[in-house]
Each structure stands twice: as C-alpha cells, then as structure tokens.
Amino acid sequence: ILAVLGESNIKIHAQAITASRLCLLPRLLPAPQALLRESRPKRLPYVEEVTVYGTRSGSKRDGLNFIPNLIHRIESAPPYSVQVLEIGWNFGYEQMPVTYRTLAPLNILAIASCLLSVGLMVWAGLVRDGVAFIGIVLISFASSALGYASYWLRELPRKRPAHAPTDEIILRTRWGAFVLVHCQEDVARALYWQTEECNYASSSRVARLLGGVVGGLMVLVAVVLFANCSSWAMQAAIGTSYAVLNVAYWLVTVIPEAWSWDLRCYNVRGREEFRRYGTFTEAIASAIRITGSTAWVRDNQILPRSAAWREWLDRAEDQLDNDDWDPQAALAELLSRTHPNLQPYSNLTRV
C-alpha cells in the first residue's frame, strides 16, 4: 500500500520530475503510476488568471507562461498593486535555453532514492530474500520506464538580432495587480508570446507501451511481491523507505520552483516592491502614468465602455504628468454626473 500512496505529491511534481535525465534512474518512487497519464501535456502549465499586453506590438494573450512566472511569481502579487521591472539577456548566457538544474531538489531526491534502492537490494541479498530483491528491481525499473515515457525537453533556439526594438509588456491579473516589464522585443517574444511546448523523447505509441504495459505491469507485480517478502524486517524497511520518500516529496512542494530552473539567460534589473493601492481605479491610473499612454487600455477594452469611463480615460491621459491628480475622485465625479441618483462619493463603493 505504501508503494502506491502519495500519488497527489507525485502528480504535482510529474512535469518537473520528467524534465531531467535523472528521471531515467532506476529507483524507488512513491506512486510511480502517477507518471502514467491519459495524455501527455503538449505544453507547460501556465497561469490562467493573467492577461498579457504588448504596448508596442499591440499583442494580447490570455495566460502567463510557466517560465516567466518563475521570474514574476505572479500569484504573490497583492490586489490593486503595481510593480515595475526590466528584463534583458544576460551577457554570455543569451543562447542558453532554460533547463532544469542538475542539482535541483527533485534531482537530489532522485539520486538519494536510487542509492536507497541499491541499499535495499544489497540488504535483501544479505538476508537471502529473493522475493524482496526481485520486487525492488522491478519497481525501480518501472520508475525508469514510466519516466522515459514522459521525458521531455524544452529547447527553444533563439537568434538574437543585432538591434531589437524595445517593448513594454503589461501583466494584468484578475485581482487587479499590474506588472510592467521593460524589455527588448526578442525577450518579450521568448518569454510571453512563444508557446512553451514539450518536446518528448519518445513517440506516443512508445510511451503507451512503456508506460501502460511495461511500467504498469512491473508496478503490479512488484507490489504483490512486496506483500510476500519472506522477511518481516525487509517489509518494514521497504515500508519505512516509502514513508520517508513520501514525506520528502511533500516537503519539496514548499520549495520555490524558481530554485529548480536555470534562468541564467535572463537578467532581471530594477525590480521594485509592489506599490499597493486601495482600488482598481488607482492601480490602473498608476499603470497608465508609468507607461505614459492609455492606448493599451482602450485597445484591449480593459475598462467598462460607458461615457463616464471614456471621459475618465481622457482625463487620465491629460494628467499623465500630474502626480497630484486623484483618479478616484475624478471617477466619482463623472459617475455622479452621468448617474445623478448615485450616493455621494464618500459612500460610494470603491472600484
């Protein structure tokens, strides 16, 4: 039972586990069947609650890619806040693709579990428990088969132009946070516009054969053998090993994902703390002032298409250089003019 428990932890790490060649190591892996999926993902996971805008290109995209989110950690952005930063190529590493680190926590855990498997096999040989020995061998190589079936690479060839125009990317979350990124157009293309596809090492047919037939049967046979070990001490050692590995994989979930990926090709500069505001109106007014334009707001219809909001946008454009302008008071005035029955500004729900 312990050999197949912990499936939720492995599912969380499945994409990261199979991003490294170390997924091919024969080893004890809690719930290895978690690597066996109905269909392999065609792209890396992305954050759906974010919309990406390009102020220069006029591009728009729903969802923030996985790799840029390692940089931004957009889930931690406070509501109604604004952050400014600059991202460029890191000199000397600009042609290096983003890869999974060799000494990432999951890789270290894979090496440790491989050594643990070897240790258990040696012990099984010493106590002459052939059933346990065969079970450990089978389930260890089942992890390798299942790992290879989902092993993928992410190599995006980039040719950096001699003179790339600058762009300004705006990330808007559903909870009203804005992140403004100053970067070159090729950086924006690599991070925000290009689809992060998973290039698998094996074909779909080979993956089904290795995962469903070979790996699945090996796991089933190994679990039956573990239940029939001739030595109670051997069963206790195997059970304890799986319990420890389950706890270890659970602990890895609290480690930031950015620690596991090699992002040296990007140079993040001037990252500011999030400026917090009381309302969405104040936050988007700050973003407009920083970008120096309302075009990205109008073109993408971020605000309601009412007369009051259109006039508010006109005022926001006129007040770009006025730090004393109160966007919330201006909106309340316009709303009360177009909707006379509204409550006074002090009683208005702040939007």
XYZ file of C-alpha atoms in Angstrom:
351
model
C 0.000 0.000 0.000
C 2.809 2.413 0.884
C 4.343 1.810 -2.560
C 1.317 3.304 -4.309
C 0.405 6.030 -1.795
C 1.427 9.644 -2.283
C 0.011 9.959 -5.794
C -1.041 13.575 -5.296
C 2.540 14.614 -4.428
C 3.979 12.889 -7.495
C 1.310 14.404 -9.766
C 2.303 17.860 -8.564
C 5.949 17.162 -9.455
C 5.346 14.988 -12.541
C 6.260 17.634 -15.117
C 9.408 18.654 -13.224
C 10.469 15.059 -12.499
C 10.370 14.171 -16.195
C 12.223 17.349 -17.266
C 15.573 15.874 -16.245
C 17.530 12.855 -17.481
C 17.651 11.703 -13.883
C 14.055 10.546 -14.290
C 15.626 7.549 -16.054
C 17.415 6.436 -12.875
C 16.010 3.143 -11.532
C 14.805 3.986 -8.054
C 12.019 3.737 -5.530
C 9.365 6.317 -6.388
C 6.168 6.678 -4.368
C 3.127 6.037 -6.559
C 5.062 5.712 -9.838
C 1.733 5.209 -11.607
C 1.187 8.971 -11.173
C 3.601 9.470 -14.079
C 1.245 7.395 -16.230
C -1.223 9.949 -17.647
C -4.074 9.526 -20.093
C -2.441 12.017 -22.452
C 0.893 13.766 -22.183
C 0.671 17.574 -21.836
C 1.604 19.361 -25.053
C 2.750 22.490 -23.238
C 3.987 23.582 -19.850
C 1.395 24.691 -17.285
C 0.509 28.376 -17.335
C -1.293 30.865 -15.106
C -4.793 31.396 -16.487
C -5.691 34.369 -14.271
C -3.294 36.709 -16.099
C -3.671 38.689 -19.332
C -0.532 39.857 -21.158
C -0.463 43.049 -23.252
C 2.252 44.410 -25.514
C 2.101 48.214 -25.669
C 4.326 48.475 -28.744
C 3.183 45.433 -30.687
C -0.452 45.700 -29.661
C -0.468 41.961 -28.906
C -2.704 40.389 -26.303
C -2.604 36.935 -24.784
C -4.609 35.222 -22.086
C -2.422 33.301 -19.667
C 1.134 33.750 -18.412
C 3.702 31.172 -19.500
C 5.406 28.918 -16.971
C 8.966 30.248 -17.370
C 8.150 33.985 -16.958
C 6.047 33.130 -13.928
C 9.177 31.687 -12.320
C 10.530 35.236 -12.580
C 7.383 37.118 -11.610
C 5.754 34.752 -9.075
C 2.540 36.468 -10.084
C 0.427 34.552 -7.552
C 2.076 36.569 -4.779
C 1.121 39.935 -6.293
C -1.192 41.826 -3.884
C -4.587 43.008 -5.177
C -4.650 46.546 -6.640
C -0.883 46.861 -6.866
C 1.725 47.892 -9.457
C 5.291 46.674 -9.970
C 7.934 47.788 -12.462
C 10.997 45.811 -13.563
C 13.327 45.325 -16.503
C 14.313 42.013 -18.099
C 17.146 41.586 -20.576
C 19.552 38.971 -21.845
C 22.391 38.034 -19.527
C 25.629 38.657 -21.426
C 27.367 35.383 -22.185
C 24.310 33.232 -21.487
C 21.825 34.636 -24.006
C 21.920 31.494 -26.192
C 21.450 29.138 -23.235
C 17.943 27.645 -23.019
C 16.093 27.475 -19.729
C 16.706 23.983 -18.346
C 16.066 22.028 -15.173
C 19.012 22.322 -12.797
C 21.121 19.212 -12.268
C 21.178 19.793 -8.510
C 17.511 20.739 -8.216
C 15.781 19.353 -5.092
C 13.873 16.715 -7.072
C 17.073 15.559 -8.782
C 18.882 15.277 -5.461
C 15.929 13.269 -4.196
C 16.115 11.019 -7.292
C 19.800 10.268 -6.647
C 19.129 9.604 -2.962
C 16.240 7.245 -3.734
C 18.404 5.401 -6.293
C 21.068 4.844 -3.625
C 18.319 3.773 -1.234
C 17.131 1.198 -3.774
C 20.667 -0.169 -4.144
C 20.980 -0.374 -0.367
C 17.700 -2.285 -0.057
C 18.752 -4.704 -2.810
C 22.054 -5.371 -1.028
C 20.212 -5.985 2.235
C 17.718 -8.286 0.503
C 20.659 -10.241 -0.892
C 22.313 -10.484 2.520
C 19.161 -11.828 4.202
C 18.524 -14.059 1.168
C 15.090 -12.617 0.477
C 14.833 -13.240 -3.262
C 11.185 -12.128 -3.438
C 12.030 -8.712 -1.979
C 15.081 -8.401 -4.238
C 13.053 -9.046 -7.401
C 10.295 -6.692 -6.208
C 12.759 -3.841 -5.610
C 14.381 -4.390 -9.007
C 11.014 -4.430 -10.793
C 9.565 -1.322 -9.163
C 12.852 0.561 -9.569
C 12.987 -0.102 -13.304
C 9.265 0.577 -13.566
C 10.062 4.133 -12.445
C 12.637 4.345 -15.245
C 10.166 3.071 -17.848
C 7.432 5.450 -16.715
C 9.935 8.309 -16.554
C 11.166 7.732 -20.096
C 7.586 7.582 -21.367
C 7.085 11.172 -20.159
C 10.658 12.501 -20.514
C 10.573 15.815 -22.338
C 12.930 18.570 -23.452
C 12.438 22.287 -23.807
C 14.949 23.735 -26.211
C 13.901 26.905 -27.943
C 16.574 28.058 -30.426
C 16.994 31.797 -30.284
C 18.825 34.041 -32.668
C 19.303 37.384 -31.060
C 19.044 40.226 -33.599
C 21.718 42.865 -33.607
C 19.272 45.665 -32.813
C 15.997 44.563 -31.249
C 13.408 47.302 -30.623
C 12.283 47.880 -27.067
C 8.859 46.838 -25.895
C 6.794 47.250 -22.774
C 4.831 44.282 -21.501
C 1.949 44.658 -19.081
C 0.652 41.776 -16.990
C -2.818 42.224 -15.518
C -4.216 39.761 -13.012
C -7.856 39.092 -12.299
C -7.393 40.511 -8.807
C -6.287 43.905 -10.123
C -2.487 43.730 -9.939
C -0.308 45.144 -12.727
C 3.298 44.264 -13.582
C 5.103 46.489 -16.109
C 8.092 44.918 -17.812
C 10.613 46.925 -19.846
C 12.397 44.603 -22.267
C 13.525 44.099 -25.845
C 11.135 42.633 -28.367
C 13.053 39.347 -28.667
C 12.971 38.906 -24.888
C 9.233 39.519 -24.903
C 8.780 37.010 -27.704
C 10.753 34.303 -25.909
C 9.044 34.848 -22.552
C 5.479 35.950 -23.194
C 4.391 35.244 -26.777
C 6.044 31.943 -27.651
C 4.156 28.766 -26.737
C 6.140 26.621 -24.314
C 5.823 23.247 -25.984
C 7.037 19.954 -24.513
C 9.221 18.005 -26.941
C 9.022 14.383 -25.784
C 11.900 11.972 -26.281
C 9.565 9.104 -27.239
C 6.603 8.861 -29.570
C 3.060 8.471 -28.244
C 2.999 4.788 -29.221
C 6.267 4.035 -27.427
C 5.074 5.997 -24.402
C 1.882 3.922 -24.181
C 3.879 0.706 -24.500
C 6.427 1.669 -21.843
C 4.004 3.368 -19.502
C 0.840 1.356 -19.727
C 2.160 -2.121 -20.471
C 5.742 -2.409 -19.226
C 5.699 0.102 -16.358
C 2.171 -0.669 -15.192
C 2.675 -4.446 -15.103
C 6.026 -4.107 -13.334
C 4.421 -1.982 -10.609
C 1.612 -4.509 -10.112
C 3.976 -7.474 -9.882
C 6.324 -5.608 -7.532
C 3.506 -4.696 -5.135
C 2.409 -8.350 -4.996
C 5.990 -9.438 -4.316
C 6.385 -6.853 -1.527
C 3.347 -8.357 0.191
C 5.030 -11.771 0.124
C 8.514 -10.941 1.356
C 9.887 -13.783 3.428
C 11.367 -11.424 5.996
C 9.255 -9.140 8.180
C 12.286 -6.870 8.655
C 12.553 -6.494 4.870
C 8.898 -5.481 4.634
C 9.428 -2.932 7.420
C 12.499 -1.497 5.665
C 10.653 -1.131 2.357
C 7.617 0.398 4.072
C 9.762 2.846 6.031
C 11.628 3.817 2.863
C 8.390 4.683 1.077
C 7.106 6.614 4.088
C 10.295 8.697 4.193
C 10.171 9.304 0.423
C 6.539 10.428 0.635
C 7.440 12.975 3.314
C 10.448 14.135 1.257
C 8.368 14.727 -1.884
C 5.793 16.553 0.202
C 8.498 18.820 1.652
C 9.766 19.660 -1.847
C 6.383 21.226 -2.640
C 7.175 24.116 -0.265
C 10.443 24.961 -2.069
C 10.040 27.752 -4.685
C 10.026 26.309 -8.215
C 12.444 29.002 -9.405
C 15.206 27.307 -7.397
C 14.952 24.284 -9.688
C 15.295 26.011 -13.066
C 18.388 27.561 -14.634
C 17.337 31.090 -15.594
C 20.837 32.496 -16.154
C 19.998 33.595 -19.688
C 17.768 36.359 -18.271
C 18.929 39.381 -16.317
C 16.261 40.930 -14.092
C 17.032 44.512 -13.097
C 15.310 47.250 -11.149
C 12.657 45.042 -9.585
C 10.601 47.279 -7.329
C 8.359 46.320 -4.466
C 4.675 46.256 -5.309
C 3.043 49.656 -4.828
C -0.276 48.964 -3.151
C -3.426 50.966 -3.811
C -6.878 50.966 -2.320
C -8.846 50.459 -5.525
C -8.552 49.107 -9.056
C -9.040 52.652 -10.382
C -5.986 53.928 -8.522
C -3.905 50.932 -9.604
C -4.697 51.242 -13.322
C -4.199 55.031 -13.140
C -0.700 54.391 -11.783
C -0.003 51.892 -14.586
C -1.192 54.431 -17.170
C 1.048 57.108 -15.683
C 4.090 54.813 -15.787
C 3.502 53.689 -19.380
C 2.638 57.228 -20.464
C -0.253 56.008 -22.598
C -3.886 54.967 -22.428
C -3.833 53.219 -25.819
C -3.316 49.739 -24.326
C -6.328 50.290 -22.058
C -8.561 51.490 -24.908
C -7.442 48.912 -27.464
C -7.980 45.977 -25.133
C -11.214 47.305 -23.595
C -9.992 46.786 -20.059
C -12.445 49.312 -18.605
C -16.233 49.487 -18.983
C -17.376 51.107 -22.246
C -19.510 53.789 -20.620
C -19.344 57.535 -21.234
C -18.037 58.164 -17.706
C -15.143 55.748 -18.095
C -14.283 57.068 -21.562
C -14.088 60.588 -20.195
C -12.088 59.336 -17.227
C -9.558 57.844 -19.651
C -9.332 61.180 -21.471
C -8.622 62.906 -18.170
C -6.062 60.257 -17.211
C -4.240 60.940 -20.478
C -4.282 64.681 -19.843
C -2.991 64.218 -16.285
C -0.030 61.950 -17.075
C 2.444 64.434 -15.607
C 0.262 65.469 -12.685
C 1.164 63.442 -9.603
C -1.469 65.263 -7.542
C -4.395 64.140 -9.688
C -6.879 61.983 -7.779
C -8.217 59.318 -10.177
C -10.755 58.011 -7.679
C -12.294 61.423 -7.048
C -12.382 62.120 -10.778
C -14.232 58.864 -11.438
C -16.720 59.534 -8.639
C -17.432 62.981 -10.061
C -18.037 61.605 -13.556
C -20.231 58.776 -12.304
C -22.327 61.129 -10.193
C -22.749 63.406 -13.219
C -23.932 60.609 -15.509
C -25.876 58.851 -12.742
C -27.374 61.571 -10.507
C -29.085 59.055 -8.239
C -25.775 57.595 -7.069
C -24.763 58.074 -3.434
C -22.187 60.766 -2.572
C -18.527 59.981 -3.189
C -17.781 59.274 0.445
C -20.416 56.494 0.451
C -19.549 55.022 -2.943
C -18.200 51.525 -3.093
C -14.620 51.981 -4.176
C -13.858 50.329 -7.519
